[in-house]
CSV table of C-alpha atoms in Angstrom, one decimal:
chain,number,residue,atom,x,y,z
A,1,MET,CA,-13.5,-44.1,11.3
A,2,THR,CA,-14.2,-40.5,9.9
A,3,THR,CA,-11.9,-37.7,10.1
A,4,ALA,CA,-12.8,-34.0,9.9
A,5,SER,CA,-11.9,-32.3,6.8
A,6,PRO,CA,-9.7,-29.4,6.6
A,7,ALA,CA,-12.6,-27.0,6.0
A,8,SER,CA,-14.6,-28.0,9.1
A,9,ALA,CA,-11.4,-27.9,11.2
A,10,SER,CA,-11.4,-24.9,13.5
A,11,PRO,CA,-9.0,-22.1,12.2
A,12,ALA,CA,-5.9,-21.6,14.1
A,13,THR,CA,-5.5,-18.8,16.0
A,14,ARG,CA,-3.5,-16.1,14.2
A,15,SER,CA,-1.3,-13.7,16.5
A,16,LEU,CA,1.7,-11.3,15.6
A,17,ILE,CA,4.1,-14.2,16.4
A,18,SER,CA,3.3,-17.8,15.2
A,19,ASP,CA,3.0,-20.7,17.6
A,20,GLN,CA,6.4,-22.1,16.2
A,21,GLU,CA,8.2,-18.8,17.1
A,22,LEU,CA,6.7,-18.7,20.7
A,23,ALA,CA,7.8,-22.4,21.1
A,24,ARG,CA,11.6,-21.3,21.5
A,25,PRO,CA,12.2,-20.2,24.9
A,26,ARG,CA,14.3,-17.3,23.8
A,27,ASN,CA,11.4,-15.9,21.6
A,28,ARG,CA,9.0,-16.6,24.3
A,29,ALA,CA,10.8,-14.6,27.2
A,30,ALA,CA,11.4,-11.8,24.8
A,31,TYR,CA,7.7,-11.8,23.9
A,32,PHE,CA,6.4,-11.8,27.1
A,33,SER,CA,9.0,-9.3,28.4
A,34,VAL,CA,7.8,-6.9,25.9
A,35,LEU,CA,4.2,-7.5,26.5
A,36,THR,CA,4.5,-7.0,30.3
A,37,VAL,CA,6.5,-3.7,29.9
A,38,THR,CA,3.9,-2.4,27.4
A,39,THR,CA,1.1,-3.4,29.7
A,40,VAL,CA,2.7,-1.7,32.8
A,41,LEU,CA,3.5,1.6,30.7
A,42,PHE,CA,-0.4,2.1,29.5
A,43,ALA,CA,-1.5,1.1,32.7
A,44,ALA,CA,0.7,3.6,34.7
A,45,ALA,CA,-0.5,6.4,32.0
A,46,PHE,CA,-4.0,5.8,32.7
A,47,LEU,CA,-3.9,5.0,36.5
A,48,PHE,CA,-1.0,7.5,37.8
A,49,PRO,CA,-3.5,10.5,37.3
A,50,LEU,CA,-5.7,8.9,39.4
A,51,TYR,CA,-3.6,7.8,42.1
A,52,TRP,CA,-2.0,11.7,42.1
A,53,MET,CA,-5.2,13.0,42.7
A,54,THR,CA,-6.6,10.8,45.5
A,55,SER,CA,-2.8,11.0,47.1
A,56,SER,CA,-2.5,14.7,46.9
A,57,ALA,CA,-5.8,15.1,48.8
A,58,LEU,CA,-4.3,12.9,51.5
A,59,GLU,CA,-1.3,15.6,52.1
A,60,THR,CA,-1.3,18.9,54.1
A,61,PRO,CA,-1.7,22.1,52.3
A,62,ARG,CA,1.9,22.9,53.1
A,63,GLU,CA,3.1,19.6,51.6
A,64,PHE,CA,1.0,19.9,48.6
A,65,ALA,CA,2.2,23.5,47.8
A,66,ALA,CA,5.9,22.4,48.4
A,67,GLN,CA,8.0,22.7,45.4
A,68,THR,CA,9.5,19.2,45.5
A,69,PRO,CA,6.6,16.8,44.8
A,70,THR,CA,6.6,13.6,46.8
A,71,LEU,CA,5.2,10.5,45.2
A,72,LEU,CA,4.1,9.4,48.5
A,73,PRO,CA,2.5,11.7,51.2
A,74,LYS,CA,4.9,12.0,54.2
A,75,SER,CA,1.6,11.9,56.4
A,76,VAL,CA,-1.6,10.8,55.8
A,77,HIS,CA,-4.9,13.0,56.5
A,78,VAL,CA,-8.4,12.2,55.8
A,79,THR,CA,-9.6,15.3,57.0
A,80,ALA,CA,-9.8,17.1,53.6
A,81,TYR,CA,-12.3,14.2,52.3
A,82,LYS,CA,-14.4,14.8,55.7
A,83,ASP,CA,-14.4,18.6,55.1
A,84,ALA,CA,-15.2,18.5,51.1
A,85,TRP,CA,-18.0,16.2,52.1
A,86,THR,CA,-19.5,18.5,54.7
A,87,GLN,CA,-18.2,22.0,54.5
A,88,MET,CA,-18.2,22.2,50.6
A,89,ASP,CA,-21.8,20.2,50.8
A,90,ILE,CA,-20.6,17.8,48.3
A,91,ALA,CA,-23.4,15.3,49.5
A,92,HIS,CA,-26.1,18.0,48.4
A,93,PHE,CA,-24.5,18.3,44.7
A,94,PHE,CA,-24.0,14.6,44.5
A,95,LEU,CA,-27.6,14.0,45.2
A,96,ASN,CA,-28.5,16.6,42.5
A,97,THR,CA,-26.1,14.9,40.0
A,98,VAL,CA,-27.6,11.5,40.7
A,99,TRP,CA,-31.2,12.9,40.2
A,100,TYR,CA,-30.2,14.5,37.0
A,101,ALA,CA,-28.3,11.4,35.6
A,102,ALA,CA,-31.0,9.0,36.6
A,103,GLY,CA,-33.9,11.5,34.7
A,104,GLY,CA,-31.7,12.1,32.0
A,105,TRP,CA,-31.0,8.1,31.4
A,106,LEU,CA,-34.5,7.3,31.6
A,107,ILE,CA,-35.6,9.9,29.1
A,108,GLN,CA,-32.7,9.4,26.8
A,109,ILE,CA,-33.5,5.8,26.8
A,110,SER,CA,-37.3,5.9,26.0
A,111,VAL,CA,-36.8,8.3,23.1
A,112,ASP,CA,-33.7,6.8,21.7
A,113,VAL,CA,-35.4,3.2,21.7
A,114,CYS,CA,-38.5,4.3,20.2
A,115,ALA,CA,-36.9,6.3,17.5
A,116,ALA,CA,-34.7,3.4,16.7
A,117,TYR,CA,-37.5,0.8,16.7
A,118,ALA,CA,-39.6,3.0,14.2
A,119,LEU,CA,-36.7,3.6,11.9
A,120,SER,CA,-35.8,0.1,11.8
A,121,LYS,CA,-38.9,-1.9,12.0
A,122,LEU,CA,-41.7,0.3,11.4
A,123,ARG,CA,-40.0,1.8,8.3
A,124,PRO,CA,-42.1,5.1,8.3
A,125,ALA,CA,-42.2,7.6,5.3
A,126,PHE,CA,-39.0,9.5,4.8
A,127,GLY,CA,-37.5,7.5,7.4
A,128,LYS,CA,-34.0,7.4,5.9
A,129,ALA,CA,-34.0,11.0,5.4
A,130,ILE,CA,-34.8,11.5,8.8
A,131,PHE,CA,-32.0,9.0,9.8
A,132,ALA,CA,-29.6,10.9,7.7
A,133,GLY,CA,-30.3,14.2,9.2
A,134,MET,CA,-29.7,12.4,12.7
A,135,LEU,CA,-26.3,11.2,11.6
A,136,ALA,CA,-25.5,14.7,10.1
A,137,SER,CA,-26.0,16.2,13.3
A,138,LEU,CA,-23.1,14.2,14.6
A,139,MET,CA,-20.7,16.0,12.2
A,140,LEU,CA,-21.5,19.4,14.1
A,141,PRO,CA,-19.3,20.3,17.0
A,142,ALA,CA,-21.2,20.5,20.2
A,143,ALA,CA,-20.2,24.0,20.9
A,144,ALA,CA,-21.9,25.2,17.5
A,145,LEU,CA,-25.4,24.1,19.4
A,146,LEU,CA,-25.1,25.9,22.4
A,147,VAL,CA,-26.6,29.0,21.7
A,148,PRO,CA,-29.6,27.5,19.7
A,149,ALA,CA,-30.1,25.0,22.5
A,150,TYR,CA,-29.8,27.7,25.2
A,151,LEU,CA,-32.4,29.9,23.3
A,152,THR,CA,-34.8,26.9,22.9
A,153,VAL,CA,-34.7,25.9,26.7
A,154,SER,CA,-35.1,29.6,27.7
A,155,ASP,CA,-38.3,30.0,25.7
A,156,LEU,CA,-39.7,26.7,24.7
A,157,PRO,CA,-41.4,26.7,21.4
A,158,LEU,CA,-45.2,26.7,21.4
A,159,LEU,CA,-45.3,26.7,25.2
A,160,HIS,CA,-43.2,29.6,25.7
A,161,LEU,CA,-42.0,28.1,29.0
A,162,ASN,CA,-38.6,28.8,30.9
A,163,LEU,CA,-36.9,25.7,31.5
A,164,LEU,CA,-33.8,27.3,33.0
A,165,ASN,CA,-32.8,26.1,36.5
A,166,THR,CA,-34.9,23.0,36.1
A,167,PRO,CA,-33.9,19.4,35.3
A,168,TRP,CA,-35.7,19.7,31.8
A,169,ALA,CA,-33.2,22.1,30.7
A,170,LEU,CA,-30.7,19.1,31.1
A,171,TRP,CA,-33.1,16.4,30.1
A,172,LEU,CA,-34.9,17.4,27.0
A,173,PRO,CA,-31.7,18.4,25.0
A,174,GLY,CA,-30.2,15.1,25.4
A,175,ALA,CA,-33.3,13.4,24.9
A,176,ALA,CA,-32.7,12.3,21.3
A,177,ASN,CA,-28.9,11.3,21.1
A,178,ALA,CA,-28.1,10.6,17.1
A,179,PHE,CA,-25.1,8.2,18.2
A,180,ASN,CA,-27.6,6.2,20.6
A,181,ILE,CA,-30.1,5.9,18.0
A,182,TYR,CA,-27.6,4.6,15.5
A,183,VAL,CA,-26.4,1.9,17.9
A,184,LEU,CA,-29.8,0.8,18.7
A,185,ARG,CA,-31.0,1.1,15.1
A,186,ARG,CA,-28.0,-1.3,13.7
A,187,PHE,CA,-28.8,-3.7,16.6
A,188,PHE,CA,-32.4,-3.9,15.9
A,189,ASP,CA,-31.9,-4.4,12.2
A,190,GLN,CA,-30.0,-7.8,13.2
A,191,ILE,CA,-33.1,-9.0,15.0
A,192,PRO,CA,-34.9,-11.6,12.6
A,193,GLN,CA,-38.4,-10.4,11.3
A,194,GLU,CA,-40.0,-13.6,12.0
A,195,PHE,CA,-39.9,-12.7,15.6
A,196,LEU,CA,-41.9,-9.9,15.2
A,197,ASP,CA,-44.5,-11.5,12.8
A,198,ALA,CA,-44.8,-14.4,15.4
A,199,ALA,CA,-45.9,-11.7,17.9
A,200,SER,CA,-48.0,-10.2,15.5
A,201,ILE,CA,-50.0,-13.4,14.7
A,202,ASP,CA,-50.1,-14.3,18.4
A,203,GLY,CA,-52.1,-10.8,18.7
A,204,ALA,CA,-49.4,-8.4,20.1
A,205,SER,CA,-49.5,-4.7,19.1
A,206,ARG,CA,-46.6,-3.0,17.9
A,207,LEU,CA,-45.9,-1.5,21.5
A,208,GLN,CA,-46.2,-5.1,23.0
A,209,THR,CA,-43.9,-6.5,20.3
A,210,LEU,CA,-41.3,-3.8,21.5
A,211,LEU,CA,-41.6,-4.4,25.3
A,212,ARG,CA,-41.9,-8.0,25.1
A,213,VAL,CA,-39.9,-9.3,22.0
A,214,VAL,CA,-37.3,-6.4,21.0
A,215,LEU,CA,-36.3,-5.1,24.4
A,216,PRO,CA,-35.5,-8.7,26.1
A,217,LEU,CA,-33.4,-9.5,23.2
A,218,SER,CA,-31.5,-6.1,23.2
A,219,ARG,CA,-30.1,-6.2,26.7
A,220,PRO,CA,-26.5,-6.1,26.0
A,221,VAL,CA,-26.7,-2.8,23.6
A,222,LEU,CA,-29.2,-1.4,26.2
A,223,ALA,CA,-26.6,-1.9,28.9
A,224,VAL,CA,-24.1,0.0,27.0
A,225,ILE,CA,-26.3,2.9,25.9
A,226,SER,CA,-27.5,3.4,29.6
A,227,ILE,CA,-23.7,3.7,30.5
A,228,PHE,CA,-23.1,6.3,27.7
A,229,ALA,CA,-26.1,8.3,29.0
A,230,VAL,CA,-25.2,8.1,32.7
A,231,VAL,CA,-21.8,9.0,32.0
A,232,GLY,CA,-22.6,11.9,29.8
A,233,MET,CA,-24.8,13.3,32.1
A,234,TRP,CA,-22.5,12.9,34.8
A,235,LYS,CA,-19.4,14.4,33.6
A,236,ASP,CA,-21.1,17.3,31.5
A,237,PHE,CA,-19.9,20.5,32.6
A,238,LEU,CA,-20.4,23.4,29.9
A,239,TRP,CA,-24.2,22.9,29.3
A,240,PRO,CA,-25.2,22.6,33.2
A,241,LEU,CA,-22.9,25.7,33.8
A,242,LEU,CA,-25.1,27.6,31.2
A,243,VAL,CA,-28.6,26.5,32.1
A,244,LEU,CA,-28.2,25.9,36.1
A,245,GLN,CA,-27.5,29.4,37.6
A,246,ASP,CA,-29.0,28.6,40.8
A,247,PRO,CA,-26.4,27.3,43.1
A,248,ASP,CA,-28.6,25.1,45.3
A,249,LYS,CA,-29.5,23.1,42.0
A,250,GLN,CA,-26.1,22.9,40.3
A,251,THR,CA,-24.3,19.6,39.4
A,252,LEU,CA,-21.4,18.3,41.3
A,253,SER,CA,-18.6,19.6,38.4
A,254,VAL,CA,-20.4,22.9,38.1
A,255,ALA,CA,-20.6,23.4,41.9
A,256,LEU,CA,-16.8,22.6,42.4
A,257,HIS,CA,-15.8,25.1,39.8
A,258,ARG,CA,-17.8,27.9,41.4
A,259,LEU,CA,-16.2,27.2,44.6
A,260,SER,CA,-13.0,26.9,43.2
A,261,THR,CA,-13.4,30.7,41.8
A,262,SER,CA,-15.6,32.0,44.8
A,263,THR,CA,-14.3,34.5,47.3
A,264,THR,CA,-13.9,32.2,50.1
A,265,GLN,CA,-10.9,30.5,49.9
A,266,VAL,CA,-11.1,26.6,49.6
A,267,PRO,CA,-8.0,24.9,50.7
A,268,PRO,CA,-6.4,23.1,47.6
A,269,THR,CA,-6.5,19.6,49.1
A,270,GLU,CA,-9.8,19.8,49.9
A,271,MET,CA,-10.9,20.9,46.3
A,272,ILE,CA,-8.9,18.0,45.2
A,273,ALA,CA,-10.6,15.5,47.5
A,274,GLY,CA,-14.1,16.9,46.2
A,275,LEU,CA,-12.8,16.1,42.7
A,276,SER,CA,-11.8,12.6,43.8
A,277,ILE,CA,-15.2,12.0,45.3
A,278,ALA,CA,-16.8,13.2,42.1
A,279,ALA,CA,-14.8,10.7,39.9
A,280,VAL,CA,-15.5,7.7,42.2
A,281,PRO,CA,-18.9,6.6,40.8
A,282,MET,CA,-17.9,6.8,37.1
A,283,ILE,CA,-14.9,4.8,38.0
A,284,VAL,CA,-16.8,2.1,39.8
A,285,LEU,CA,-19.4,2.1,37.0
A,286,PHE,CA,-16.6,1.4,34.4
A,287,LEU,CA,-14.8,-1.3,36.4
A,288,PHE,CA,-18.4,-3.3,36.9
A,289,PHE,CA,-19.6,-2.9,33.2
A,290,GLN,CA,-16.6,-2.7,31.1
A,291,ARG,CA,-17.5,-5.9,29.6
A,292,HIS,CA,-21.2,-4.6,28.8
A,293,ILE,CA,-19.5,-1.6,27.0
A,294,LEU,CA,-17.4,-3.5,24.8
A,295,GLY,CA,-19.9,-6.3,23.9
A,296,GLY,CA,-22.9,-4.0,23.5
A,297,LEU,CA,-20.9,-2.0,20.8
A,298,SER,CA,-19.9,-5.1,18.9
A,299,ALA,CA,-23.3,-7.1,19.3
A,300,GLY,CA,-24.9,-5.3,16.3
A,301,ALA,CA,-22.4,-6.0,14.2
A,302,LEU,CA,-22.3,-9.6,13.9
A,303,LYS,CA,-25.3,-11.8,12.7
A,304,GLY,CA,-26.5,-14.5,15.2
């Protein structure tokens, strides 16, 4: 009978406390007590604001304005959510935001995938300098780019088109995302060149290789990039506030801000109900795809 050598045996799992220490009942109880308290505190820090927002919309305006806040509503009223959906026209702005997020996702994925594929596999001239310039743009604060971007979309170079109050004012500035290109290129670098050479021998063009070989292997990182693109378009406020002055074309976040500062008095519970409705899609998206976020970011860091 052959025995496995120590080098071939699987390494023991390392943690803050060794298995020998956890084997003692007293240490085990202390360890899980601290772990439970820490988990509960961190969960409360993140979940309590969401609970406070959703529960406040269930109160009456008088109860909401009371000097002594209550943890639980004295009486539950769902009329604020109904009024926010109908009277504030949340449904219209909700569909606007869905349309902007879907179009922005499609354009951003198309541009970023092509740019990362070219930098990783096609190796164009001055590719390293171009990639360094993209990464350098991440060092600039977003506020510093607002004025140049606004002047660009208000008078598109060469074509002299005014893109204000159009979806393209949101889609084009976010098309080339340096962070997404960096993550995609790092993942594409891990794909063996033999796969691409085999596809080329079979007669596949470079575009066919991208669509039929590279993209199917890149599903994890494409998932996380897609989530970042949709969330970024959904929660963005300052840029849509600048380029979408037409009230009928505004996003949900901009419309809620406009309604909160308008002369028409909106009850605070109704406004909070609108904020709760705006937060629901992103919370659901994160709950369903949280594993893809972590898995996609770490996929390109390991060689298979």
